[in-house]
Tab-separated table of C-alpha atoms in Angstrom:
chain	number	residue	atom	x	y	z
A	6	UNK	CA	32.682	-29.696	-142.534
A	7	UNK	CA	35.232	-31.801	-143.574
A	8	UNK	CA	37.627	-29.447	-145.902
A	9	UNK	CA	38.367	-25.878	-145.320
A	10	UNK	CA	36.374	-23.828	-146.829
A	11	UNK	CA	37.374	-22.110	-150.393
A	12	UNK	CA	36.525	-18.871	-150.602
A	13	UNK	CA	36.763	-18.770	-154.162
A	14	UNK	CA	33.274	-20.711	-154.569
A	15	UNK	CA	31.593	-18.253	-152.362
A	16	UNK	CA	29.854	-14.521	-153.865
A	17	UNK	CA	28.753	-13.900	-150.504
A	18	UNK	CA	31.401	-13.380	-147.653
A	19	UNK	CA	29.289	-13.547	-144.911
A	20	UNK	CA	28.235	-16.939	-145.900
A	21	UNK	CA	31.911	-18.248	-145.964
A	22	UNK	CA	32.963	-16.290	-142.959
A	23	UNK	CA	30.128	-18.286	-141.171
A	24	UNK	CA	31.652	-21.456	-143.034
A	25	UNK	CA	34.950	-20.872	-142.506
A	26	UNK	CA	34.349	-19.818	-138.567
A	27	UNK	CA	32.533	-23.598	-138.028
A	28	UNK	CA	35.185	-25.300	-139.777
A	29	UNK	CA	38.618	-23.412	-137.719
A	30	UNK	CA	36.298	-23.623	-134.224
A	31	UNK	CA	36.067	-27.883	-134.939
A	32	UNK	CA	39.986	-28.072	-136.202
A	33	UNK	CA	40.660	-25.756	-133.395
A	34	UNK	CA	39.010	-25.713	-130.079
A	35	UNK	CA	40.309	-23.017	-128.766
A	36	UNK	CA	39.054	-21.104	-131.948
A	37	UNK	CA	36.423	-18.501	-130.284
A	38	UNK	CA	35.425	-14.831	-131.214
A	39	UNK	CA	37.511	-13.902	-128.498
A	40	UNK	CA	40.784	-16.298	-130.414
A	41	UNK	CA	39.724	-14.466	-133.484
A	42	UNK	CA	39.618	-10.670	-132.417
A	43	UNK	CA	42.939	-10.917	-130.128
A	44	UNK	CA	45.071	-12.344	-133.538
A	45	UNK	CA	43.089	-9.670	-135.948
A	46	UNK	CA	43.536	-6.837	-133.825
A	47	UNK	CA	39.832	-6.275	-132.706
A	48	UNK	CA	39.254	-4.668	-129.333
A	49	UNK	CA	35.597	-5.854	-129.073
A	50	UNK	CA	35.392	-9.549	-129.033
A	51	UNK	CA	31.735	-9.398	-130.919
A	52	UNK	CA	33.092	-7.759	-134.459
A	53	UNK	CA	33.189	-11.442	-136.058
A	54	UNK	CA	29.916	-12.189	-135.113
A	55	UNK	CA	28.427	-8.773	-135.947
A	56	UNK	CA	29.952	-9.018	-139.246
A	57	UNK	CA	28.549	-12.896	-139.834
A	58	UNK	CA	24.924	-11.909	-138.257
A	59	UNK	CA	25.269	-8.746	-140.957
A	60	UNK	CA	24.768	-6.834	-138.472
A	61	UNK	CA	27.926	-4.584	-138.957
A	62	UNK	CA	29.546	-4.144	-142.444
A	63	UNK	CA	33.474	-4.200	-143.303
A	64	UNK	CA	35.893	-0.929	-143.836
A	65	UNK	CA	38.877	-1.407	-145.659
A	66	UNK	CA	40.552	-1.453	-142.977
A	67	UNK	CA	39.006	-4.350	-140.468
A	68	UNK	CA	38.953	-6.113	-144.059
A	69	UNK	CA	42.990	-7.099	-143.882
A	70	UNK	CA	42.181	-7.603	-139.712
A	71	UNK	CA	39.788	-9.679	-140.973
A	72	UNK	CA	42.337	-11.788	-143.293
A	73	UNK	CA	45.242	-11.948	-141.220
A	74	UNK	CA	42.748	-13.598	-138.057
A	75	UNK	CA	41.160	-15.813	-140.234
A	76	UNK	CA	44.894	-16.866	-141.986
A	77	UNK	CA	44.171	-16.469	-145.160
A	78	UNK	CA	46.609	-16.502	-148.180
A	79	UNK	CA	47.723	-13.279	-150.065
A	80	UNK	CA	45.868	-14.157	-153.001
A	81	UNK	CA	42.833	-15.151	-150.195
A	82	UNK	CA	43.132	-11.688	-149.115
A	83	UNK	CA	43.186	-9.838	-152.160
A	84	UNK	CA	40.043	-12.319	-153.404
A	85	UNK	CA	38.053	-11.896	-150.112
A	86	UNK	CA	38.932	-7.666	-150.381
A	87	UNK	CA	37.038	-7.678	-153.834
A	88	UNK	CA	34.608	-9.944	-152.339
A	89	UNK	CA	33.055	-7.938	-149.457
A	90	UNK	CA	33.438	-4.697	-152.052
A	91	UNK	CA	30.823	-6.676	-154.432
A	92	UNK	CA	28.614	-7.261	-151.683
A	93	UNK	CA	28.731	-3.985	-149.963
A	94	UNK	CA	28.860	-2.092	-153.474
A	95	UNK	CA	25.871	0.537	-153.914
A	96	UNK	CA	25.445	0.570	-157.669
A	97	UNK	CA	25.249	-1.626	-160.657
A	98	UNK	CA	28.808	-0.279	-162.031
A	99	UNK	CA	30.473	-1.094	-158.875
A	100	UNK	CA	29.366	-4.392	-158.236
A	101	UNK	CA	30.612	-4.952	-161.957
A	102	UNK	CA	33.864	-3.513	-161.554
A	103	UNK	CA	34.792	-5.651	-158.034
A	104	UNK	CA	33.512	-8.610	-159.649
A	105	UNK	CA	35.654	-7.938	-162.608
A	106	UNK	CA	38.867	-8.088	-160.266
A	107	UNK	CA	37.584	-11.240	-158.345
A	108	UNK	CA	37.058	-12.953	-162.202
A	109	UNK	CA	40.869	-12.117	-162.673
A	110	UNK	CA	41.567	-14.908	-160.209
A	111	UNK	CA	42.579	-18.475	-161.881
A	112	UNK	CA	41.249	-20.269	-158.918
A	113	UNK	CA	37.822	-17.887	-159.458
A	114	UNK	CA	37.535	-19.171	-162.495
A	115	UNK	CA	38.592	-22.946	-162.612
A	116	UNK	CA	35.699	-22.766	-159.769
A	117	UNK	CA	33.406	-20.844	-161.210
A	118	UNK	CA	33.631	-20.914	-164.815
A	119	UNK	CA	29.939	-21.220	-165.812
A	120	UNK	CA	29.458	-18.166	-163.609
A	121	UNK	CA	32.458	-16.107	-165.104
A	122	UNK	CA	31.557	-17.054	-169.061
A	123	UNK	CA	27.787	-16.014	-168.409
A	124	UNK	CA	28.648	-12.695	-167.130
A	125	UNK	CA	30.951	-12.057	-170.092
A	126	UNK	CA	28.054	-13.398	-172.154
A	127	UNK	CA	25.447	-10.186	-170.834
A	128	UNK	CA	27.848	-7.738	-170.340
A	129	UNK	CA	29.479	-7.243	-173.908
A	130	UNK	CA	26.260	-6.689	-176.824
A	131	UNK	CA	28.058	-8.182	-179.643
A	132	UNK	CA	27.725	-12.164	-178.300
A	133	UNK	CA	23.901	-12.123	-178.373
A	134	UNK	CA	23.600	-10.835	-181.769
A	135	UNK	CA	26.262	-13.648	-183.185
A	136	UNK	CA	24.496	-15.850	-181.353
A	137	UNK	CA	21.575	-15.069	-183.387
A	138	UNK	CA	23.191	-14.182	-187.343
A	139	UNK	CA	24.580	-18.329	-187.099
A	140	UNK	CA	20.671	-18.579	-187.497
A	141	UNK	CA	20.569	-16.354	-190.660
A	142	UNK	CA	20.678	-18.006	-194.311
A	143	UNK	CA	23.590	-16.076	-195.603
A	144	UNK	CA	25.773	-16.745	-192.525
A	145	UNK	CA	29.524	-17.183	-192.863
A	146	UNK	CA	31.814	-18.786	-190.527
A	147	UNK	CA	34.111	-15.541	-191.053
A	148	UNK	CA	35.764	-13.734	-188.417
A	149	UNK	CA	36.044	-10.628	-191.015
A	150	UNK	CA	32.349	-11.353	-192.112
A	151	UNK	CA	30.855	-11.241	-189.470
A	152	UNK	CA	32.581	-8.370	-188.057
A	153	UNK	CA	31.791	-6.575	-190.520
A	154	UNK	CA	28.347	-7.461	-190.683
A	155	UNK	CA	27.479	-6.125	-186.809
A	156	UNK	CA	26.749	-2.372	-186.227
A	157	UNK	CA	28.995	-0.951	-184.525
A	158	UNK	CA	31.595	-2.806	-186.724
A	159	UNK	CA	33.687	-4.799	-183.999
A	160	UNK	CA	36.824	-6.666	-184.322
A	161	UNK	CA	38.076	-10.138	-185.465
A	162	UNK	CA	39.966	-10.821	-182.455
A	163	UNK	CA	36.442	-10.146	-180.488
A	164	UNK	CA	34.579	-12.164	-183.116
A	165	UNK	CA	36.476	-15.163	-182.493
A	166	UNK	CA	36.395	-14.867	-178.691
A	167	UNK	CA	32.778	-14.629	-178.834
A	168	UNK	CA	32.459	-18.185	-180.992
A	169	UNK	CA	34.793	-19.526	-178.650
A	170	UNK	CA	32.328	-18.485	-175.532
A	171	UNK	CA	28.989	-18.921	-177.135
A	172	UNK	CA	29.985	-22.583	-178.014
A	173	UNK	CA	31.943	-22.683	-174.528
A	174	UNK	CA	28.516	-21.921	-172.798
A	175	UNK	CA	26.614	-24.799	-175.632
A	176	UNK	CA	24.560	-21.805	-177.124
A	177	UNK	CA	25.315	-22.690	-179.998
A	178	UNK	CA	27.043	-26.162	-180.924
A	179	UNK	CA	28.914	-27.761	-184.034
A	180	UNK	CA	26.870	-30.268	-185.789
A	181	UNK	CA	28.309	-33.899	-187.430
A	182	UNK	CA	28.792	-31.797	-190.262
A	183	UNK	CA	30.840	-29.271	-189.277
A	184	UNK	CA	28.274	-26.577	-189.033
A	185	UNK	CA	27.900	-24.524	-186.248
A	186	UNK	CA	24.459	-24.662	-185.086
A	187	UNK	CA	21.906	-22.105	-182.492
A	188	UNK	CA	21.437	-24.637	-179.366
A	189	UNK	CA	19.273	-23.350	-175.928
A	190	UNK	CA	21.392	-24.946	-172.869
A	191	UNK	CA	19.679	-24.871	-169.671
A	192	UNK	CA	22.210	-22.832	-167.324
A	193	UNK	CA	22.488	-21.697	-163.875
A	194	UNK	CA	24.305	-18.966	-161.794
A	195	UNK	CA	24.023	-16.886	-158.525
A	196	UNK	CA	21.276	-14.807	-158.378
A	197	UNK	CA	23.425	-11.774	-157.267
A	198	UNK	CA	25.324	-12.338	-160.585
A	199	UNK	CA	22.626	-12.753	-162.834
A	200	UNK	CA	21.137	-9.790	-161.862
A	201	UNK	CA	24.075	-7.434	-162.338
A	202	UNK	CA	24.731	-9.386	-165.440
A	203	UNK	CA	21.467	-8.897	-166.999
A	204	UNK	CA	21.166	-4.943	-165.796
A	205	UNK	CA	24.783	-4.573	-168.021
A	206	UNK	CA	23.195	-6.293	-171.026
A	207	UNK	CA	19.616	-3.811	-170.508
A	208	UNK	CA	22.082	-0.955	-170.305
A	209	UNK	CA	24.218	-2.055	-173.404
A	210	UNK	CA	21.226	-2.269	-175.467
A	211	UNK	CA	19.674	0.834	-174.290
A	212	UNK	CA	22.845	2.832	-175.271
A	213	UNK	CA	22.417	0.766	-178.655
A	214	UNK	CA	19.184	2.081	-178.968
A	215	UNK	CA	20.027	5.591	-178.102
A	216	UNK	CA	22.582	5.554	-181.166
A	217	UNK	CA	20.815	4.155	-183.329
A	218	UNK	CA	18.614	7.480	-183.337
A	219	UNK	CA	21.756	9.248	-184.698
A	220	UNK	CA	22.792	5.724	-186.816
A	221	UNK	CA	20.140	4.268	-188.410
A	222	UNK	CA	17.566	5.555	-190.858
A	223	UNK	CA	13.867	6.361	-189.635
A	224	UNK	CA	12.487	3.575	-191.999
A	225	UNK	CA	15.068	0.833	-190.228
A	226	UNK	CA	13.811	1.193	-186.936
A	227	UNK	CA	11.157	2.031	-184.526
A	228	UNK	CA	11.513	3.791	-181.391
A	229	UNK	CA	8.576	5.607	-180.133
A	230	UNK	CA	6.620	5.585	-176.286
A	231	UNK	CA	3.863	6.869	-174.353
A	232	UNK	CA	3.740	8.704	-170.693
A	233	UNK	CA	0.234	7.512	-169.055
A	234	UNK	CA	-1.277	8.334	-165.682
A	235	UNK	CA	-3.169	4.989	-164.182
A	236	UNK	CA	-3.747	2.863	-161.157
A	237	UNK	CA	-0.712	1.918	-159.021
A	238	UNK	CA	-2.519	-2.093	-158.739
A	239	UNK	CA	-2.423	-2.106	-162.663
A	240	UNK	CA	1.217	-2.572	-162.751
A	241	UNK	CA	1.779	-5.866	-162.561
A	242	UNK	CA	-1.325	-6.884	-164.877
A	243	UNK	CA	0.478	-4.036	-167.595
A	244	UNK	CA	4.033	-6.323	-166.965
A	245	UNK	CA	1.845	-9.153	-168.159
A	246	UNK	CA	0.485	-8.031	-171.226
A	247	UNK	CA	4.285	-7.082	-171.947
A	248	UNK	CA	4.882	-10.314	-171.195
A	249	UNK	CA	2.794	-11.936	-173.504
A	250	UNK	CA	3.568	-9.539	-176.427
A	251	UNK	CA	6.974	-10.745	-176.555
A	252	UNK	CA	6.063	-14.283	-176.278
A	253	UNK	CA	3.267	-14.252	-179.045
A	254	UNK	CA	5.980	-11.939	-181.122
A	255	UNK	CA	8.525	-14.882	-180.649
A	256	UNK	CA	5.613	-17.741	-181.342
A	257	UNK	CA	5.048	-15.491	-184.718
A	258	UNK	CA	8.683	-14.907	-185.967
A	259	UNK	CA	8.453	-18.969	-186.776
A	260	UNK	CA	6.235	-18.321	-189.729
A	261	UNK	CA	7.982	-15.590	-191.255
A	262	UNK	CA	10.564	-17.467	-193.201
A	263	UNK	CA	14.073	-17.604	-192.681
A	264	UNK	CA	16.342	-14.837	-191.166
A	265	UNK	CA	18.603	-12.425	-192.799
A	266	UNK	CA	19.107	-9.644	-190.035
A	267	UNK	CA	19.143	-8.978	-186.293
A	268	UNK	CA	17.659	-6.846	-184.353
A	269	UNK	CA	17.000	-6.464	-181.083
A	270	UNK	CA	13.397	-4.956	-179.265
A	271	UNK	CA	13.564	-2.601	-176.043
A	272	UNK	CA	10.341	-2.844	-174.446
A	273	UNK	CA	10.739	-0.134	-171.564
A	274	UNK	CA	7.973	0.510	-168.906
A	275	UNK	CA	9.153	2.413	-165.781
A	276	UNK	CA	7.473	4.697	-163.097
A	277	UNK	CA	8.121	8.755	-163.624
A	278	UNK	CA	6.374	10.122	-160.341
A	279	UNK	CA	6.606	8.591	-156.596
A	280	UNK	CA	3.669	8.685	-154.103
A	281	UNK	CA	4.609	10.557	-151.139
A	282	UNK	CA	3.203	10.245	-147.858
A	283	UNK	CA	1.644	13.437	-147.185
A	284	UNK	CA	-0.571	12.693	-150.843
């Protein structure tokens, strides 16, 4: 390894602290665990390689030890103390809030832009469902339009950051004749961060869904479900036929003429009772 390692390309700090401990040990041979715990302030020369093995985790406090050994910048610091947060972060709502402060970096995102716009792109409802009324016949190029158009209203100023993202990301692109158009880019992102992106936009639309009971007339919607007993091994063959009832619904909404609203369809199936082992 050539360059030092940047630490803003990394969403798992174990990974660069292994990186980063390969690259200071060639620049600097007498670079050891030992080197490392006598400048941070460790009395056990092991905590480095606990910590890259994952066999230990990092406190708050062993994570500035952990900066000042390894030299790294204040901004460094500050980005590797939101890092190991996201990592070791229990819950979905932490994990979004530390990554939140690591996105507020400018070298974060100059690195990771992709990774940054995508999670904006889940997390906030109202970017899906433009995405989707550019598809509709009556659509207006209209900040105020389609504001006003979305339920919950929203406002201009978050209209016109969402056409700058969606067409940021290419999901929807601006044709020879001006017209903005519904495109399907192939994108890519940590796994980590897909996941807790995707579990905000689940949320976002079940909390849509919930006010929509209050919101929206009976005859507008549909919400309705069933609690069933059945076979533990008949899970994954029940995910399937999910599976293929959204595609076939997708395959059908082709011959049903052209759009003029949006919705959006919650398909929910989770478990309400856990097998113990005395059962």
């Amino acid at each position: 390894m050539n360059e030092r390692p940047d630490i803003y390309g990394y969403s798992d700090y174990r990974e660069f602290l292994r990186d980063l401990f390969a690259y200071l040990k060639k620049r600097k041979r007498a670079f050891s665990f030992r080197f490392f715990s006598k400048e941070a302030g460790f009395s056990s020369p092991s905590t480095l390689k606990l910590v890259m093995d994952g066999n230990r985790n990092l406190t708050l406090e062993s994570v500035g030890k952990f900066s000042r050994g390894l030299g790294l910048s204040k901004s460094e610091a500050d980005f590797f103390s939101a890092l190991v947060r996201f990592n070791q972060a229990q819950t979905t709502e932490e994990k979004s809030e530390h990554f939140q402060t690591m996105a507020k970096s400018d070298r974060f995102r100059k690195v990771r832009q992709i990774e940054h716009d995508q999670f904006e792109y889940f997390s906030h409802w109202y970017h899906p469902a433009i995405r989707e009324m550019i598809a509709l016949r009556s659509f207006k190029e209209d900040p105020a339009w389609i504001a006003k158009r979305l339920k919950p209203v929203i406002s201009e100023s978050d209209v016109k950051r969402s056409l700058k993202l969606l067409q940021k990301l290419g999901f929807v692109i601006r044709g020879g004749d001006g017209v903005l158009r519904v495109s399907d880019p192939v994108l890519s992102t940590q796994a980590e961060v897909r996941s807790i992106a995707v579990k905000n936009f689940h949320k976002e639309m079940c909390r849509r869904a919930m006010d929509s009971l209050d919101h929206t007339a009976p005859e507008a919607r549909d919400i309705s479900g069933i609690t069933l007993s059945m076979p533990k091994r008949s899970m994954e063959e029940l995910k399937k036929k999910i599976d293929d009832f959204r595609k076939d619904l997708v395959s059908s909404l082709a011959s049903m003429g052209t759009a003029d609203e949006i919705y959006h369809l919650n398909l929910q199936l989770f478990p309400l009772s856990q097998e113990r082992k005395d059962d």
